[in-house]
Amino acid sequence: MARSLALVALLLLGLAAAAASAADAPFVVAHKKVSLSRPKPGVERVAVSLDLYNQGSATAYDVTINDDSWPTEAFELVTGEKSKTLERLDPSVHGATASHTFVLETKTQGRFQGSPAVITYRVPTKTALQEAYSTPIFPLDILAERPPVKKFEWAKRLVAKYGSLVSVVSFVGVFIYLVASPSKSSSKASKKRR
């Protein structure tokens, strides 16, 4: 019995030590966002943005962002680089502590499923590089036929639904204004009689 209690106590002490050492480590989180645009017919631009956060309590060193999930046969790099190296990534209190963006262009039509970006960093207390992955992106329909954007659709629905009511209320309002406001000609006539 005493031996099993000692074993449980030792196990709990080991877990507490591991949790304490993990609490003093960086914890890198990366969010990957993609937006599509068409500068001209037959060409699609893909703007990729990676926001890095260090949610841990220690600084991450030699941080490398690498997003090689874009095949060079289909995507041409327009601006920026697919990889970036940062000297350090301090713990973040509010918001992103680092961002990386690049723009790709493609003329190839089809569906593309990108994989998460890989982030490697060094922790001073460990010899091996640590690895983190960005959030994945939804599948992209490159150069897909999109229905035209219906601008002011909500205004058209409002006019169709309430247009006649607005016109009736407007006519009644103008009629009441004309009846209730004094006429200029009647005021001149009453001045002449005096």
Short mmCIF file of C-alpha atoms in Angstrom, two decimals:
data_model
loop_
_atom_site.label_atom_id
_atom_site.label_comp_id
_atom_site.label_asym_id
_atom_site.label_seq_id
_atom_site.Cartn_x
_atom_site.Cartn_y
_atom_site.Cartn_z
CA MET A 1 0.00 0.00 0.00
CA ALA A 2 2.75 2.44 0.92
CA ARG A 3 4.63 1.45 -2.18
CA SER A 4 1.66 2.19 -4.47
CA LEU A 5 1.10 5.56 -2.75
CA ALA A 6 4.76 6.42 -3.31
CA LEU A 7 4.44 5.41 -6.97
CA VAL A 8 1.31 7.55 -7.44
CA ALA A 9 3.00 10.50 -5.70
CA LEU A 10 6.05 10.12 -7.93
CA LEU A 11 3.84 9.96 -11.01
CA LEU A 12 1.95 13.10 -9.97
CA LEU A 13 5.22 14.91 -9.26
CA GLY A 14 6.50 13.96 -12.72
CA LEU A 15 3.30 15.19 -14.38
CA ALA A 16 3.47 18.47 -12.44
CA ALA A 17 7.10 18.98 -13.51
CA ALA A 18 6.20 18.28 -17.15
CA ALA A 19 3.28 20.72 -16.99
CA ALA A 20 5.48 23.39 -15.40
CA SER A 21 8.15 23.01 -18.07
CA ALA A 22 5.48 23.11 -20.81
CA ALA A 23 4.04 26.28 -19.31
CA ASP A 24 7.39 28.03 -19.88
CA ALA A 25 7.47 27.17 -23.58
CA PRO A 26 6.26 28.87 -26.75
CA PHE A 27 3.04 27.65 -28.33
CA VAL A 28 2.81 28.82 -31.96
CA VAL A 29 -0.59 29.02 -33.64
CA ALA A 30 -0.94 30.00 -37.32
CA HIS A 31 -4.07 31.04 -39.18
CA LYS A 32 -4.03 30.72 -42.99
CA LYS A 33 -6.46 32.81 -45.06
CA VAL A 34 -6.96 32.86 -48.82
CA SER A 35 -8.88 35.32 -51.01
CA LEU A 36 -9.56 35.00 -54.74
CA SER A 37 -9.81 37.81 -57.29
CA ARG A 38 -9.95 38.04 -61.08
CA PRO A 39 -7.87 40.90 -62.47
CA LYS A 40 -8.78 39.89 -66.05
CA PRO A 41 -10.71 37.09 -67.74
CA GLY A 42 -8.98 33.71 -67.62
CA VAL A 43 -6.67 34.69 -64.74
CA GLU A 44 -7.27 34.12 -61.03
CA ARG A 45 -5.19 35.73 -58.29
CA VAL A 46 -4.82 33.95 -54.96
CA ALA A 47 -3.78 36.15 -52.02
CA VAL A 48 -2.46 34.01 -49.16
CA SER A 49 -2.09 35.46 -45.67
CA LEU A 50 -0.59 33.71 -42.65
CA ASP A 51 -1.00 35.23 -39.18
CA LEU A 52 1.24 33.82 -36.45
CA TYR A 53 0.50 33.95 -32.73
CA ASN A 54 2.70 32.79 -29.88
CA GLN A 55 0.20 31.76 -27.23
CA GLY A 56 2.88 30.38 -24.90
CA SER A 57 4.79 32.21 -22.22
CA ALA A 58 8.29 32.01 -23.77
CA THR A 59 9.82 33.37 -26.96
CA ALA A 60 10.19 31.14 -30.03
CA TYR A 61 13.45 31.56 -31.94
CA ASP A 62 14.43 30.95 -35.59
CA VAL A 63 10.81 30.77 -36.72
CA THR A 64 10.41 29.57 -40.31
CA ILE A 65 7.13 29.74 -42.21
CA ASN A 66 6.94 27.46 -45.24
CA ASP A 67 3.88 27.10 -47.49
CA ASP A 68 4.91 24.80 -50.36
CA SER A 69 1.42 23.41 -50.97
CA TRP A 70 1.04 25.47 -54.18
CA PRO A 71 2.32 23.48 -57.21
CA THR A 72 4.55 25.55 -59.50
CA GLU A 73 2.94 23.97 -62.60
CA ALA A 74 -0.36 25.65 -61.77
CA PHE A 75 0.52 28.68 -59.62
CA GLU A 76 2.97 31.45 -60.48
CA LEU A 77 4.32 33.63 -57.68
CA VAL A 78 3.45 37.31 -58.31
CA THR A 79 4.50 39.07 -55.10
CA GLY A 80 6.17 37.92 -51.90
CA GLU A 81 7.74 34.57 -51.08
CA LYS A 82 6.24 31.23 -50.06
CA SER A 83 8.57 31.04 -47.07
CA LYS A 84 9.79 33.51 -44.48
CA THR A 85 12.18 33.36 -41.53
CA LEU A 86 11.82 35.37 -38.36
CA GLU A 87 14.56 35.77 -35.78
CA ARG A 88 12.09 35.54 -32.89
CA LEU A 89 8.40 35.42 -32.08
CA ASP A 90 7.56 36.91 -28.70
CA PRO A 91 4.50 35.81 -26.74
CA SER A 92 1.38 37.60 -27.92
CA VAL A 93 -0.99 39.28 -25.54
CA HIS A 94 -3.46 40.67 -28.11
CA GLY A 95 -3.48 40.01 -31.85
CA ALA A 96 -0.99 38.64 -34.32
CA THR A 97 2.67 38.96 -33.56
CA ALA A 98 3.76 38.27 -37.15
CA SER A 99 2.14 38.14 -40.57
CA HIS A 100 3.27 36.82 -43.93
CA THR A 101 1.52 37.38 -47.25
CA PHE A 102 2.15 36.44 -50.84
CA VAL A 103 0.13 36.51 -54.06
CA LEU A 104 -0.10 33.74 -56.65
CA GLU A 105 -1.60 33.78 -60.11
CA THR A 106 -3.04 30.88 -62.07
CA LYS A 107 -4.58 30.26 -65.46
CA THR A 108 -5.45 26.64 -64.70
CA GLN A 109 -9.10 25.89 -64.05
CA GLY A 110 -10.10 23.31 -61.46
CA ARG A 111 -10.53 22.52 -57.81
CA PHE A 112 -7.53 22.94 -55.51
CA GLN A 113 -7.16 21.66 -51.96
CA GLY A 114 -4.21 23.28 -50.20
CA SER A 115 -2.48 21.80 -47.20
CA PRO A 116 -1.57 23.71 -44.02
CA ALA A 117 1.62 25.74 -43.89
CA VAL A 118 4.46 24.32 -41.78
CA ILE A 119 6.03 26.48 -39.08
CA THR A 120 9.25 25.36 -37.42
CA TYR A 121 10.82 27.07 -34.44
CA ARG A 122 13.49 26.57 -31.82
CA VAL A 123 12.96 26.45 -28.08
CA PRO A 124 16.08 27.23 -25.97
CA THR A 125 15.42 24.32 -23.56
CA LYS A 126 15.13 21.67 -26.32
CA THR A 127 17.59 20.56 -28.98
CA ALA A 128 15.05 19.42 -31.59
CA LEU A 129 13.16 21.89 -33.75
CA GLN A 130 9.48 22.21 -32.87
CA GLU A 131 6.84 22.05 -35.59
CA ALA A 132 3.43 23.67 -35.87
CA TYR A 133 0.85 23.69 -38.66
CA SER A 134 -1.47 26.45 -39.84
CA THR A 135 -5.18 26.08 -40.15
CA PRO A 136 -6.23 24.37 -43.40
CA ILE A 137 -8.09 26.20 -46.13
CA PHE A 138 -11.34 25.22 -47.78
CA PRO A 139 -11.11 23.76 -51.30
CA LEU A 140 -10.80 26.50 -53.91
CA ASP A 141 -12.70 26.51 -57.19
CA ILE A 142 -10.15 28.18 -59.43
CA LEU A 143 -11.65 29.99 -62.45
CA ALA A 144 -15.06 28.50 -61.71
CA GLU A 145 -18.17 30.02 -63.18
CA ARG A 146 -19.70 32.22 -60.51
CA PRO A 147 -23.17 33.70 -60.71
CA PRO A 148 -23.11 37.48 -61.12
CA VAL A 149 -23.32 39.44 -57.91
CA LYS A 150 -26.77 40.95 -57.51
CA LYS A 151 -26.22 44.46 -56.23
CA PHE A 152 -29.06 46.25 -54.47
CA GLU A 153 -31.15 43.09 -54.39
CA TRP A 154 -32.35 44.02 -50.91
CA ALA A 155 -33.51 47.45 -52.16
CA LYS A 156 -35.47 45.87 -54.99
CA ARG A 157 -37.21 43.54 -52.55
CA LEU A 158 -38.09 46.47 -50.25
CA VAL A 159 -39.52 48.51 -53.14
CA ALA A 160 -41.53 45.52 -54.38
CA LYS A 161 -42.87 44.78 -50.91
CA TYR A 162 -43.49 48.28 -49.52
CA GLY A 163 -43.45 50.55 -52.60
CA SER A 164 -47.20 50.95 -52.92
CA LEU A 165 -47.57 51.58 -49.19
CA VAL A 166 -44.89 54.26 -49.27
CA SER A 167 -46.52 56.01 -52.22
CA VAL A 168 -49.99 56.03 -50.56
CA VAL A 169 -48.54 57.37 -47.29
CA SER A 170 -46.64 60.03 -49.25
CA PHE A 171 -49.79 61.17 -51.10
CA VAL A 172 -51.76 61.35 -47.85
CA GLY A 173 -48.96 63.29 -46.18
CA VAL A 174 -48.76 65.82 -49.03
CA PHE A 175 -52.57 66.20 -49.01
CA ILE A 176 -52.63 66.85 -45.26
CA TYR A 177 -49.77 69.35 -45.60
CA LEU A 178 -51.60 71.24 -48.37
CA VAL A 179 -54.90 71.32 -46.44
CA ALA A 180 -53.31 72.27 -43.10
CA SER A 181 -50.92 74.94 -44.35
CA PRO A 182 -52.35 78.43 -44.83
CA SER A 183 -52.75 79.58 -48.38
CA LYS A 184 -50.75 82.67 -49.43
CA SER A 185 -53.54 83.96 -51.63
CA SER A 186 -56.11 83.88 -48.82
CA SER A 187 -53.78 85.77 -46.47
CA LYS A 188 -53.31 88.54 -49.08
CA ALA A 189 -57.06 88.78 -49.57
CA SER A 190 -57.68 89.15 -45.87
CA LYS A 191 -55.07 91.93 -45.68
CA LYS A 192 -56.79 93.83 -48.51
CA ARG A 193 -60.17 93.76 -46.70
CA ARG A 194 -58.72 95.49 -43.65
#
